[in-house]
């Protein structure tokens, strides 16, 4: 029995999910930011007791902005992640900020100091009597770079006192730019998808694929079936996603020995795309496992006809290595067909 991810891998499919899902905040103040365009890495920081209004994205999805604050303490911070625009590294990022800072004629910055903390290049400055409040505004602007991306962090406090410096430093110390395994992003995205009410057929399909990859076929059937039923009403899935959904649902039924529903789903798929080889191949698996040699070989012959007519460059695998055909491994008719797949 075979399941091929027809559009993208599970990881890349989740990467296409709505960008608004790309942030997480835990009760202990740990914030994780993921950039959907570069989902193999993420930013972590600790912001206990901060209030986080959320994220904003530019239209092309390459920039993410996160804001948080403690209004009762006049403390504010923001994070921007996006492609580099100027300069060769973190210093170029910081200098770009300083250029904008000096161009702002409404404020007069004083006590400007540049320094380095680990991978973060920092500019520290003050605006005295900010907007005639009689209070000083203290800004820490930090920038770090990974590959072709900037991460800039702005921490500001109105009414800054000398004792606040340690708090600012603690926030900077907590910042970690992690080039981590994609699985962490996938787990994060799946947990967010599960919280969405009235999910689309596309999102149900992603959840089905997620559980299939983890060999949780009960849940795979559950979410693939939801995708199937919703798409019958909405017809929202594009062709590649539809093929993925139908094939995934059929294979999940077959693996759990629900051969009747597996047969119905693969026949439904063939009616929708009679030249897609995986439907015939997997239907042949169903018939082989249920002892119907003639129908197994008939479908395998059609699968062979469409062997190279698969989406996204996939080619049908050889049935000689497929345990679904174990009962036919000594059958000459089967062997004659199977050898042509190699």
XYZ file of N, CA and C in Angstrom, residues 6 11 14 42 68 94 121 137 204 213 243 246 249 254 262 270 282 297 313 317 321 333 337 340:
72
model
N 1.462 14.341 -2.741
C 1.436 14.746 -4.134
C 1.750 16.209 -4.339
N 5.633 18.723 5.855
C 6.252 19.927 6.407
C 5.988 21.136 5.533
N 2.294 22.257 5.623
C 1.951 23.055 6.797
C 2.516 24.451 6.687
N 13.434 29.507 14.000
C 12.483 30.307 14.752
C 13.205 31.080 15.844
N 4.571 43.508 21.961
C 4.158 43.125 23.312
C 4.468 44.281 24.247
N 21.655 47.555 12.164
C 21.631 48.579 13.207
C 21.861 49.965 12.623
N 23.731 42.901 17.876
C 24.374 44.211 17.793
C 23.363 45.259 18.243
N 12.499 58.529 27.692
C 12.223 57.287 26.973
C 13.553 56.621 26.655
N -8.215 20.366 6.925
C -8.542 19.011 7.367
C -7.622 18.006 6.675
N 1.355 10.299 8.602
C 2.809 10.220 8.703
C 3.248 9.656 10.051
N -6.145 15.043 -5.155
C -5.532 13.731 -5.351
C -4.900 13.224 -4.060
N -7.794 12.203 -1.535
C -8.490 10.966 -1.883
C -7.576 9.765 -1.669
N -7.031 9.137 2.110
C -8.197 8.547 2.761
C -8.322 7.070 2.402
N -7.607 1.285 3.936
C -7.053 -0.030 3.613
C -6.119 -0.540 4.708
N -12.299 1.582 1.479
C -11.105 1.846 0.673
C -11.429 1.691 -0.809
N -10.753 7.314 -9.169
C -10.599 6.954 -10.583
C -11.632 7.672 -11.440
N -3.157 1.245 -5.648
C -3.646 0.969 -4.298
C -4.925 0.136 -4.303
N -4.699 -7.990 -10.425
C -3.847 -7.917 -11.614
C -4.409 -6.946 -12.644
N 6.478 14.735 -10.299
C 7.641 13.929 -10.607
C 7.649 12.538 -10.003
N 6.145 2.910 -7.580
C 7.151 1.979 -7.088
C 6.870 0.570 -7.594
N 8.293 -5.141 -3.921
C 8.715 -4.853 -2.548
C 7.543 -4.484 -1.652
N 1.868 -14.641 -13.385
C 1.177 -13.504 -14.002
C 1.511 -12.207 -13.261
N 3.922 -8.786 -14.627
C 3.510 -7.377 -14.566
C 4.446 -6.584 -13.666
N 7.830 -5.195 -14.808
C 7.796 -4.062 -15.742
C 7.783 -2.712 -15.020
